[in-house]
Coordinates of N, CA and C in Angstrom, one line a residue:
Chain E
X1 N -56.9 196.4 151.6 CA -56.4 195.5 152.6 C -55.0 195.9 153.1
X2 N -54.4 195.3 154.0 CA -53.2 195.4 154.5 C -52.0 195.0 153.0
X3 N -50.7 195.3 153.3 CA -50.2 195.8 152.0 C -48.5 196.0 153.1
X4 N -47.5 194.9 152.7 CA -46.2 195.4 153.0 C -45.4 195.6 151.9
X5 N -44.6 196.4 151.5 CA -43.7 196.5 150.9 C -42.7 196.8 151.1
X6 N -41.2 196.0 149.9 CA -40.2 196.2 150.0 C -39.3 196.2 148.9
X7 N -37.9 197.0 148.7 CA -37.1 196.3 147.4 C -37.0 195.1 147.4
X8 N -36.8 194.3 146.6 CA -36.8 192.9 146.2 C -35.1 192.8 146.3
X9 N -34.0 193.5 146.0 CA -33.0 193.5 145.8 C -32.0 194.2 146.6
X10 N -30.6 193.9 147.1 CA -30.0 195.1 147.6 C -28.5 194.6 147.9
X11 N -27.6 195.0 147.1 CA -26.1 194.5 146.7 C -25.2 195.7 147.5
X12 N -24.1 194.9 148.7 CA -23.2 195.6 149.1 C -22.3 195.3 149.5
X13 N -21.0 195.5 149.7 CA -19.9 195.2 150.1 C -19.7 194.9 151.3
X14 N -18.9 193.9 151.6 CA -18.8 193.4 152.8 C -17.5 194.3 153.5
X15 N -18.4 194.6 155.1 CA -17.6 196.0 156.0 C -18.9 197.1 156.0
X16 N -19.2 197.2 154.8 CA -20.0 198.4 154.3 C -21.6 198.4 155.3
X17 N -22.2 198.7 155.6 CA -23.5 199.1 156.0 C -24.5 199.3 155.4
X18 N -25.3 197.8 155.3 CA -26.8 197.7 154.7 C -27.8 198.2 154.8
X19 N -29.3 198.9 154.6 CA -30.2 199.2 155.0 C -31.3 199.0 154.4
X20 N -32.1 198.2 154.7 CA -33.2 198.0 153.8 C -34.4 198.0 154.8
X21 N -35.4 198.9 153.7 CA -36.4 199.4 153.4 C -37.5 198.8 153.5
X22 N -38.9 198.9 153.6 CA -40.0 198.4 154.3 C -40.9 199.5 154.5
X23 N -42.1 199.5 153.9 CA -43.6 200.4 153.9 C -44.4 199.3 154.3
X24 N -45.4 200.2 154.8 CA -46.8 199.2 155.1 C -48.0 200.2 155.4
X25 N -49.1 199.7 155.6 CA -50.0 200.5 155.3 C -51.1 200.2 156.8
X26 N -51.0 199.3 157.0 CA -51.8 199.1 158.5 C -51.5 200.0 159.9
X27 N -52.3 201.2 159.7 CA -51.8 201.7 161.0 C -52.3 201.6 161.9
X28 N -52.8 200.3 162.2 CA -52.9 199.7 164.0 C -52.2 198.3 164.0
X29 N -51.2 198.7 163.4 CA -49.5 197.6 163.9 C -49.5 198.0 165.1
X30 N -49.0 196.2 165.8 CA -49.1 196.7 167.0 C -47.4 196.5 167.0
X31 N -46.6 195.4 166.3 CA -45.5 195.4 166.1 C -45.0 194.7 164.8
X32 N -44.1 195.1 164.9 CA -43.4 195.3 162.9 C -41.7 194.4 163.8
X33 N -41.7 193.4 162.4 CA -40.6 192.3 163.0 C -39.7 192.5 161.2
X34 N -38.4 191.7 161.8 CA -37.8 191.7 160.8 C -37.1 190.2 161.1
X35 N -37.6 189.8 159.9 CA -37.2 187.8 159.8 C -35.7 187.6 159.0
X36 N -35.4 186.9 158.8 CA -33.9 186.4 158.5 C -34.3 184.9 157.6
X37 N -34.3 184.6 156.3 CA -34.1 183.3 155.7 C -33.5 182.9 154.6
X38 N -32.5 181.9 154.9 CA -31.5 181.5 154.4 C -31.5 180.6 153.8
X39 N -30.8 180.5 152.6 CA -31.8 179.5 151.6 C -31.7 178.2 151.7
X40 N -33.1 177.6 151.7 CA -33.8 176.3 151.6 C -34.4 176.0 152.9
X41 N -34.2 176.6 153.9 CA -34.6 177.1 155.6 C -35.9 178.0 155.8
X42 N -35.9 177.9 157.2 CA -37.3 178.4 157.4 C -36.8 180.3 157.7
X43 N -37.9 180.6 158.4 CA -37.5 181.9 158.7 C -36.8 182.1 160.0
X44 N -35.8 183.2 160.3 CA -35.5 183.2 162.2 C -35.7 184.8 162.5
X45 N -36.6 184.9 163.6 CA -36.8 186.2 163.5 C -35.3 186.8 164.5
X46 N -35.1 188.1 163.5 CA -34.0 189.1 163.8 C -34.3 189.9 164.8
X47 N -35.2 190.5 164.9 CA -35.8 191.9 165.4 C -37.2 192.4 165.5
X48 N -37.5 192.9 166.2 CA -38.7 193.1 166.6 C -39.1 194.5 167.0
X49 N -39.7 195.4 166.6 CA -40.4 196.7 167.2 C -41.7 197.1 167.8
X50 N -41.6 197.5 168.9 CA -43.4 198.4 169.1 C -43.4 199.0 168.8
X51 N -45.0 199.1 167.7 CA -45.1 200.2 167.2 C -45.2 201.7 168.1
X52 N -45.0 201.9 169.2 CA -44.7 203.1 169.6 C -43.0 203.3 170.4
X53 N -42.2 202.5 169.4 CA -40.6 203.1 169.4 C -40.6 203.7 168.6
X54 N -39.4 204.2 167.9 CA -38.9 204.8 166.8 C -37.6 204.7 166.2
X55 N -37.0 203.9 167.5 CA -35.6 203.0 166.9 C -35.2 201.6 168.3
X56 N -34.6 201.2 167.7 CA -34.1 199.7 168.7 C -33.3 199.2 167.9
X57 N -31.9 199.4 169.2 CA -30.6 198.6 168.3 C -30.2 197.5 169.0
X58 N -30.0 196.5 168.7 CA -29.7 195.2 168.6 C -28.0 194.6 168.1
X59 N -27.3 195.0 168.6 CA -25.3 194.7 168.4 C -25.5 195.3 166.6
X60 N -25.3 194.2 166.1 CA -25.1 195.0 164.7 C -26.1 195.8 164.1
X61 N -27.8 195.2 164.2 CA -28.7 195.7 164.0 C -29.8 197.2 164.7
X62 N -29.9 198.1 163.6 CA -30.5 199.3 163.7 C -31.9 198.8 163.2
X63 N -32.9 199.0 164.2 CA -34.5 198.9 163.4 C -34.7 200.7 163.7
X64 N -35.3 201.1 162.9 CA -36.0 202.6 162.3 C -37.7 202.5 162.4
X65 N -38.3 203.4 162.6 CA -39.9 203.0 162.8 C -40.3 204.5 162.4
X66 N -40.7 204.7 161.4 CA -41.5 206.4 161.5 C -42.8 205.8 160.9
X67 N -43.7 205.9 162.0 CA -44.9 205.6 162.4 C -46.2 206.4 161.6
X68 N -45.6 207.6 161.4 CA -46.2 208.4 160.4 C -46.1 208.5 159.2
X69 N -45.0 207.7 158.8 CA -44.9 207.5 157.0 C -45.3 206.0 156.6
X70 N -45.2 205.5 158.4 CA -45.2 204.1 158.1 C -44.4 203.1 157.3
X71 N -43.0 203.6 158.0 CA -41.9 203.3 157.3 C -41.1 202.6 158.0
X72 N -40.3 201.5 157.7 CA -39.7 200.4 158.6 C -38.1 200.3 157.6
X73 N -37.1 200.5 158.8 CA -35.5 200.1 158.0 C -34.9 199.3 159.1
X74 N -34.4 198.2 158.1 CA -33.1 197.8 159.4 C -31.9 197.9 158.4
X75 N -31.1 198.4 159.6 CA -29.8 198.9 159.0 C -28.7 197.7 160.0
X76 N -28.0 197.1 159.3 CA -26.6 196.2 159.3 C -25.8 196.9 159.0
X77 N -24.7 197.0 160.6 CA -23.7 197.4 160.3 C -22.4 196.4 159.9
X78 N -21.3 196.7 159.6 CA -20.1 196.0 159.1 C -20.9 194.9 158.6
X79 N -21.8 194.7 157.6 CA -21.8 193.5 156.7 C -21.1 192.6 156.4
X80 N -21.3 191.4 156.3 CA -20.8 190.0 156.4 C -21.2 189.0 155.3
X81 N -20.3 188.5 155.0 CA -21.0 187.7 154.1 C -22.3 186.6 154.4
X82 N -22.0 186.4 155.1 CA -23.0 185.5 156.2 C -23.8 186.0 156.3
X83 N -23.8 187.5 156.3 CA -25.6 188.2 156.3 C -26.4 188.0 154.8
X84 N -25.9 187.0 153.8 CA -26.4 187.1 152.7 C -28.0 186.2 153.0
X85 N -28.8 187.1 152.8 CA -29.9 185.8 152.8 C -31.2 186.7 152.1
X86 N -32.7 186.2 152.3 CA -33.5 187.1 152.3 C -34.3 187.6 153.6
X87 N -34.5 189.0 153.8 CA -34.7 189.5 154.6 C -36.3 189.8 154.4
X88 N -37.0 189.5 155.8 CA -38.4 189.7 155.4 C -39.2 190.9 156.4
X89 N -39.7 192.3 156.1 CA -40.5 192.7 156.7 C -41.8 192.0 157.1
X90 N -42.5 192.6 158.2 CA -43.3 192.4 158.6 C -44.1 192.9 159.8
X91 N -45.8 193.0 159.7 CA -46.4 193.7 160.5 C -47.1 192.7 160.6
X92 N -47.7 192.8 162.5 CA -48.7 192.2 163.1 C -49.9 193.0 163.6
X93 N -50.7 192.9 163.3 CA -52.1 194.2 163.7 C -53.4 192.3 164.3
X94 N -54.2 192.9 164.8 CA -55.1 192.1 164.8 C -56.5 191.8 163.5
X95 N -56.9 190.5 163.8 CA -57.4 189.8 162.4 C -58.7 190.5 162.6
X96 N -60.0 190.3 161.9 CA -61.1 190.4 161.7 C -61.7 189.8 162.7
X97 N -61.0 188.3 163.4 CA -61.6 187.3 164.4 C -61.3 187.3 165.8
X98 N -60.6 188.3 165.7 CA -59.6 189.2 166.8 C -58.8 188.3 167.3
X99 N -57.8 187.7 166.8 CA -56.6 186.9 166.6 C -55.8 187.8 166.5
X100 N -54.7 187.3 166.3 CA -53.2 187.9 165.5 C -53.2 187.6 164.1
X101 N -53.2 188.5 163.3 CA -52.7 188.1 161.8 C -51.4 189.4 161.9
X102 N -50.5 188.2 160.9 CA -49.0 188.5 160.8 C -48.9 188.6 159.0
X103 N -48.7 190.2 158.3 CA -48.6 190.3 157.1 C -47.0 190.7 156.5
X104 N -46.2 189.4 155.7 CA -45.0 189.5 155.1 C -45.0 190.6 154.4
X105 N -43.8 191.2 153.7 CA -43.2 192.0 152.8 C -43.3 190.8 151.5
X106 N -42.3 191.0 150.6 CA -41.7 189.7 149.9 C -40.5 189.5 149.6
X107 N -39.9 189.9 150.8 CA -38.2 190.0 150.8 C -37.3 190.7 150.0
X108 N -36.6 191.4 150.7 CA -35.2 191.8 149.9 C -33.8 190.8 150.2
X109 N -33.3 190.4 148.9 CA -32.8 189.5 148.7 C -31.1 190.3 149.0
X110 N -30.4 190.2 150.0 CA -29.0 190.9 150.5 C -28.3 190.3 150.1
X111 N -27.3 190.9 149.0 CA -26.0 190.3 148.7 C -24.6 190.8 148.7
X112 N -24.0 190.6 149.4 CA -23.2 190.7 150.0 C -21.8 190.4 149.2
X113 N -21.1 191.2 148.8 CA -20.0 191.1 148.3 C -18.0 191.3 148.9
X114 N -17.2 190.1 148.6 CA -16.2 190.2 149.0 C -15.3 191.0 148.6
Chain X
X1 N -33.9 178.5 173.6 CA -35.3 179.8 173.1 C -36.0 178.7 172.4
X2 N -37.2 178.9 172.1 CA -38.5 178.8 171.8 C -37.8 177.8 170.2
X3 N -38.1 176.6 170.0 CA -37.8 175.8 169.0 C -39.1 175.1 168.6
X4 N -39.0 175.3 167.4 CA -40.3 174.7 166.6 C -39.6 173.5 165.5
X5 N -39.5 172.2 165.2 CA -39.3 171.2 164.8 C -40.3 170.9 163.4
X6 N -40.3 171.2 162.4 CA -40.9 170.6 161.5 C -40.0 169.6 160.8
X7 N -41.3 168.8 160.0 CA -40.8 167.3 159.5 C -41.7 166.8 158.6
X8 N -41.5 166.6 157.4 CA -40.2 166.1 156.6 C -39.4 167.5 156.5
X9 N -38.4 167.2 156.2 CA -38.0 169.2 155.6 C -38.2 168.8 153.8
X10 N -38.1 167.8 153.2 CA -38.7 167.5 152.1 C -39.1 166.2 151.8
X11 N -39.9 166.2 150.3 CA -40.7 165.2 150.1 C -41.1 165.2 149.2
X12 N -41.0 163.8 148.2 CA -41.5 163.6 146.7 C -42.8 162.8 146.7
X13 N -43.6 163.4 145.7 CA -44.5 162.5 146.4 C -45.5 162.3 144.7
X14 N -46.1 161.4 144.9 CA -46.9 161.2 143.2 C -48.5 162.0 143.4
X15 N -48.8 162.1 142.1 CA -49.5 162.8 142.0 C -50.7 162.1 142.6
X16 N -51.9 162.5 143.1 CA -53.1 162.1 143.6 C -53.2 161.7 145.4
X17 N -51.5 161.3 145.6 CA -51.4 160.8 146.6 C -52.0 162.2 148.2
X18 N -51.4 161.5 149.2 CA -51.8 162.8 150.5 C -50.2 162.4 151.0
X19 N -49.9 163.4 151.2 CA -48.9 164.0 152.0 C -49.0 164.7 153.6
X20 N -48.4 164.6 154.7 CA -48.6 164.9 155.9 C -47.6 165.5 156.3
X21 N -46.9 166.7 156.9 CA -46.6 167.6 157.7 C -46.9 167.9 158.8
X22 N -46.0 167.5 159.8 CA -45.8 168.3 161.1 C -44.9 169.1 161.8
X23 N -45.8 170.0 162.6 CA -45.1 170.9 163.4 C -45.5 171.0 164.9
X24 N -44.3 170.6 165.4 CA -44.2 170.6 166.8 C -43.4 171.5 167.8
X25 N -43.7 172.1 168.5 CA -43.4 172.7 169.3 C -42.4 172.4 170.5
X26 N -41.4 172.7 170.4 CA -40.6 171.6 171.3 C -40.7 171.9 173.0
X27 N -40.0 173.2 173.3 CA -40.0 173.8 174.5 C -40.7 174.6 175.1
X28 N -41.8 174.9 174.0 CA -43.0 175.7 174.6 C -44.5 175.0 174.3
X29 N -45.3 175.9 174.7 CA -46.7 175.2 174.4 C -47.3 176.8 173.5
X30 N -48.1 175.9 172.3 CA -48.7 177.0 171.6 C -49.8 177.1 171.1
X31 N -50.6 177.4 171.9 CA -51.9 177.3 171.5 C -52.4 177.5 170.3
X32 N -51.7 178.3 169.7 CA -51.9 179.0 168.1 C -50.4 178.6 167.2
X33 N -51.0 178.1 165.7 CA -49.9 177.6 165.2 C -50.4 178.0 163.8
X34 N -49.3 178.4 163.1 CA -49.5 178.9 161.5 C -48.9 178.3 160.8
X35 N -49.8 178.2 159.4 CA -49.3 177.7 158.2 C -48.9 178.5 157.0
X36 N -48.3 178.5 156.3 CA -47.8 179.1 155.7 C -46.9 178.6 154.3
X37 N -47.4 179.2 153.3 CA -46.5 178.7 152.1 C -46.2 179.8 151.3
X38 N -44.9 179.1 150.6 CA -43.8 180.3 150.2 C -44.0 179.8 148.9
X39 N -44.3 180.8 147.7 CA -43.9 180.0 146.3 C -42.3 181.2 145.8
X40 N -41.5 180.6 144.8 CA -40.4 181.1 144.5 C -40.5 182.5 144.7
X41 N -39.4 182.9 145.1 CA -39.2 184.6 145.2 C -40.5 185.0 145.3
X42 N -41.2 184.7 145.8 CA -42.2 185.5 146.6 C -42.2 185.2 148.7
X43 N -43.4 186.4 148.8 CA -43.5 186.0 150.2 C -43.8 185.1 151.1
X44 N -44.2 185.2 151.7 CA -45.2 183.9 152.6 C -46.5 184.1 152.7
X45 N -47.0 183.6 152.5 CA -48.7 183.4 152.2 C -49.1 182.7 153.3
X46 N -50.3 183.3 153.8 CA -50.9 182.8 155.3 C -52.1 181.9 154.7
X47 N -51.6 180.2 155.0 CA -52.7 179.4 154.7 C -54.2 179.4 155.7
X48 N -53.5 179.2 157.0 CA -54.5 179.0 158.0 C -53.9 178.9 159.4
X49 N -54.9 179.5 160.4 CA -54.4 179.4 161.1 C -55.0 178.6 162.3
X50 N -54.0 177.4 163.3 CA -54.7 176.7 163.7 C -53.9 177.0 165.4
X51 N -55.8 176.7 165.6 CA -55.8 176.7 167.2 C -56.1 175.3 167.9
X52 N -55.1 175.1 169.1 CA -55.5 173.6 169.9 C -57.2 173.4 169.8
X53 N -57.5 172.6 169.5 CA -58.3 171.8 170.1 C -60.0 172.3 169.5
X54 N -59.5 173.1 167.9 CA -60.6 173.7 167.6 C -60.4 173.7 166.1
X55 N -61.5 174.1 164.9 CA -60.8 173.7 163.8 C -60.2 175.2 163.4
X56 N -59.6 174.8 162.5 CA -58.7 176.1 161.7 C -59.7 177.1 161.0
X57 N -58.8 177.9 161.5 CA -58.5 179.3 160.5 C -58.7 179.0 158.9
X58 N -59.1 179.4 158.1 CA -58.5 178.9 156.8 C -58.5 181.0 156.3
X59 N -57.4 181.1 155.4 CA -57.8 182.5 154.8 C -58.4 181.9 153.8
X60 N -59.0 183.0 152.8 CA -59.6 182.9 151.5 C -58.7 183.0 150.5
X61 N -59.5 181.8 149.6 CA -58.6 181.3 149.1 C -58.2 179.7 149.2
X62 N -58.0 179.6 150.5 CA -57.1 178.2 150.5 C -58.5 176.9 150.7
X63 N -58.5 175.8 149.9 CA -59.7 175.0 149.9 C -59.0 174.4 151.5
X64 N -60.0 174.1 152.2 CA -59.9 173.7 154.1 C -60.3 171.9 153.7
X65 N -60.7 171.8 152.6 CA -60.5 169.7 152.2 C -59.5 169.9 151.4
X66 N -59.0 170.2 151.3 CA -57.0 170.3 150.6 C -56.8 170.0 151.4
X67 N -56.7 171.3 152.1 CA -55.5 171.6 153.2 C -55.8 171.0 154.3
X68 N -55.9 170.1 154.8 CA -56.3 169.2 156.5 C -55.7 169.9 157.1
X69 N -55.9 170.6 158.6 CA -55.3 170.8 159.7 C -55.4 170.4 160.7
X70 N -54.8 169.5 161.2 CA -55.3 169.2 163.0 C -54.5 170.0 163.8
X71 N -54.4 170.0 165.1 CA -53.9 170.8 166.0 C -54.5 170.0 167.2
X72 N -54.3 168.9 167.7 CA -54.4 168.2 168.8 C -53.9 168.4 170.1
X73 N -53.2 169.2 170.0 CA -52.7 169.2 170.8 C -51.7 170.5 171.4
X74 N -50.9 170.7 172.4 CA -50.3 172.1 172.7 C -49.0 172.2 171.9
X75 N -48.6 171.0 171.3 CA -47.1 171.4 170.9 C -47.2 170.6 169.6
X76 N -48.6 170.0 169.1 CA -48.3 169.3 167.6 C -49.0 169.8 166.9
X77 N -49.0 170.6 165.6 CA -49.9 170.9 164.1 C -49.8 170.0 163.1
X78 N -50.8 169.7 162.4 CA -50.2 168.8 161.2 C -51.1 169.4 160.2
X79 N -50.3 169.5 159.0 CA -50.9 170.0 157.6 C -51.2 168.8 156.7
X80 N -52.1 168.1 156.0 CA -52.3 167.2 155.0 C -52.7 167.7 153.9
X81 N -51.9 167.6 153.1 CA -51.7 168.2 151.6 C -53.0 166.7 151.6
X82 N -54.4 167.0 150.8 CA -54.4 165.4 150.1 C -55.2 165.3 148.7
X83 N -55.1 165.0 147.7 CA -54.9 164.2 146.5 C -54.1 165.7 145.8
X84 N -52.4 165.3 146.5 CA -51.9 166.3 145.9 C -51.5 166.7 144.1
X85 N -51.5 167.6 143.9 CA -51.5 168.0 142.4 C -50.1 168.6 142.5
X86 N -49.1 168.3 140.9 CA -48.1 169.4 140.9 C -48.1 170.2 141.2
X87 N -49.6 171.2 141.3 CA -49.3 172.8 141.3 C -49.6 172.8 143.0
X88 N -49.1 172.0 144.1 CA -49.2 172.1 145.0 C -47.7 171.9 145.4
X89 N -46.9 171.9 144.5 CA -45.4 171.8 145.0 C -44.9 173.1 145.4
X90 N -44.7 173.4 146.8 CA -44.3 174.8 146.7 C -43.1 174.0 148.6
X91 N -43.2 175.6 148.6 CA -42.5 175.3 150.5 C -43.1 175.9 151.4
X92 N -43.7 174.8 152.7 CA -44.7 174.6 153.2 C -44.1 175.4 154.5
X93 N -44.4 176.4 155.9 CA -43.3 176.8 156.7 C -44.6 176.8 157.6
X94 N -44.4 176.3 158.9 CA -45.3 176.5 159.8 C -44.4 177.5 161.1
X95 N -45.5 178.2 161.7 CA -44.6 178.8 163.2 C -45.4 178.5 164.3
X96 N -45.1 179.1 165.0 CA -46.1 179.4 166.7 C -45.5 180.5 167.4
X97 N -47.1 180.7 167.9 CA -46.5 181.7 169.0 C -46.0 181.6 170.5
X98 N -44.7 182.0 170.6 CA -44.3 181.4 172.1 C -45.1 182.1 173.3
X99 N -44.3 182.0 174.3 CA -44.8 182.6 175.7 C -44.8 183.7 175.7
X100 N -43.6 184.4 174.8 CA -43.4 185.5 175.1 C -43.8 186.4 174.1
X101 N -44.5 187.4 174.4 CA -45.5 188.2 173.8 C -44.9 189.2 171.9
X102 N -43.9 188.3 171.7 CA -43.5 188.9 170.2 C -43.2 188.0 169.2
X103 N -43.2 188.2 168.0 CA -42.7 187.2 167.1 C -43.2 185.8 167.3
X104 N -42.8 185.3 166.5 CA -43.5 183.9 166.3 C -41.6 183.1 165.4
X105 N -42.1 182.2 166.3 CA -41.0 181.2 166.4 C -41.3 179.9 164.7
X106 N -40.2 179.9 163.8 CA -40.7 179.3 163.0 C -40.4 178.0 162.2
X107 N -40.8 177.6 161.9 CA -40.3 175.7 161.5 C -39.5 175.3 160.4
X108 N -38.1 174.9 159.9 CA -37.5 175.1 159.2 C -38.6 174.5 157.4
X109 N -39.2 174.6 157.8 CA -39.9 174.8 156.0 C -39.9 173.2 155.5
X110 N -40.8 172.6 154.6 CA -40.9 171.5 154.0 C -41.1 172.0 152.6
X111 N -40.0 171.3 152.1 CA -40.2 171.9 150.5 C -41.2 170.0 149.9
X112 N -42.2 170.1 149.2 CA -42.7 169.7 148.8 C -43.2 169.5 147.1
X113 N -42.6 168.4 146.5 CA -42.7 168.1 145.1 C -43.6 167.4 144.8
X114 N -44.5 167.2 143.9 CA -45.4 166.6 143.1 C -44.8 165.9 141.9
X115 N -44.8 164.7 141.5 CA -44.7 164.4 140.3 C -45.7 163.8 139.6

């Protein structure tokens, strides 16, 4: 079945430049999103890709897409402490009932240090 | 932009009882609306998914007389936890899909306790 993955963890200095990581296995994504949730809150989505880009930048944010390894990064520049939260990949392909199904990562947790 | 309103954001509740959750759609209309639960440091788990004016989605897995879903309507979902058990205390996150053809707009989460 469909299958996202991600580190679970990712510690860096604030100024410094984050980037975290994201595999997945469905290759008829039609688009791969990257969510934002801060703790005890829902999720807010950050960013968004079609699967036939290969990058989209967004002021601070870099999304990466190699389509062929089926590999997803977003890169944060000048990190903030305020960017601490968990970060959630994710791909939307269509269901079995020809809906939308939307498949999570399980977050990498960004920490941000002063 | 596209605001989704859930309510309670939490809730204690005894064991056996039913619990009710909603999510409403404030600014847009959504025909399609998801459920979704988060248990600790894991991901989000897709309970069901519900469409106006038809019954849900359920994935496998989730019992559909647990989990009540209505969807009456273009801008209201409701989730009914009922004769809830401790091991149903997790955090409940519903979304929708807006107008606009990406992402899904999502509901700030109901953390939900069993005692």
């Amino acid at each position: 079945g469909e299958d996202v993955e991600q580190s679970l963890f990712l510690s860096v200095r604030e100024g410094d430049s984050s980037v975290i990581n994201c595999t997945y296995t469905d290759s008829s994504s039609t688009y791969l999103y990257w969510y934002k949730q801060e703790p005890g809150a829902g999720l807010q989505l950050l960013t968004y890709i079609f699967s036939n880009m290969d990058m989209k930048q967004d002021q601070r944010l870099t999304v990466l897409l190699n389509k062929k390894d089926k590999h997803l990064s977003l890169r944060i520049a000048d990190t903030q402490t305020g960017d601490s939260a968990i970060y959630f990949c994710a791909e939307e392909g269509r269901s079995g009932t020809g809906g939308f199904k939307t498949i999570f990562g399980a977050g990498t947790r960004l920490f941000v240090k002063a | 932009g596209a605001v989704v309103s859930q309510h309670p954001s939490w809730v204690i509740c005894k064991s056996g009882t039913s619990v009710k959750i909603e999510c409403r759609s404030l600014d847009f209309q959504a025909t399609t609306m998801f459920w979704y639960r988060q248990f600790p440091k894991q991901s989000l788990m897709l309970m069901a998914t519900s469409n106006e004016g038809s019954k849900a989605t359920y994935e496998q897995g989730v019992e559909k007389d647990k989990f009540l879903i209505n969807h009456a309507s273009l801008t209201l979902s409701t989730l009914t936890v009922t004769s809830a058990h401790p091991e149903d205390s997790s955090f409940y996150i519903c979304s929708a899909r807006g107008a606009a053809n990406y992402g899904y707009t999502f509901g700030s989460g109901t953390r939900l306790t069993v005692v």
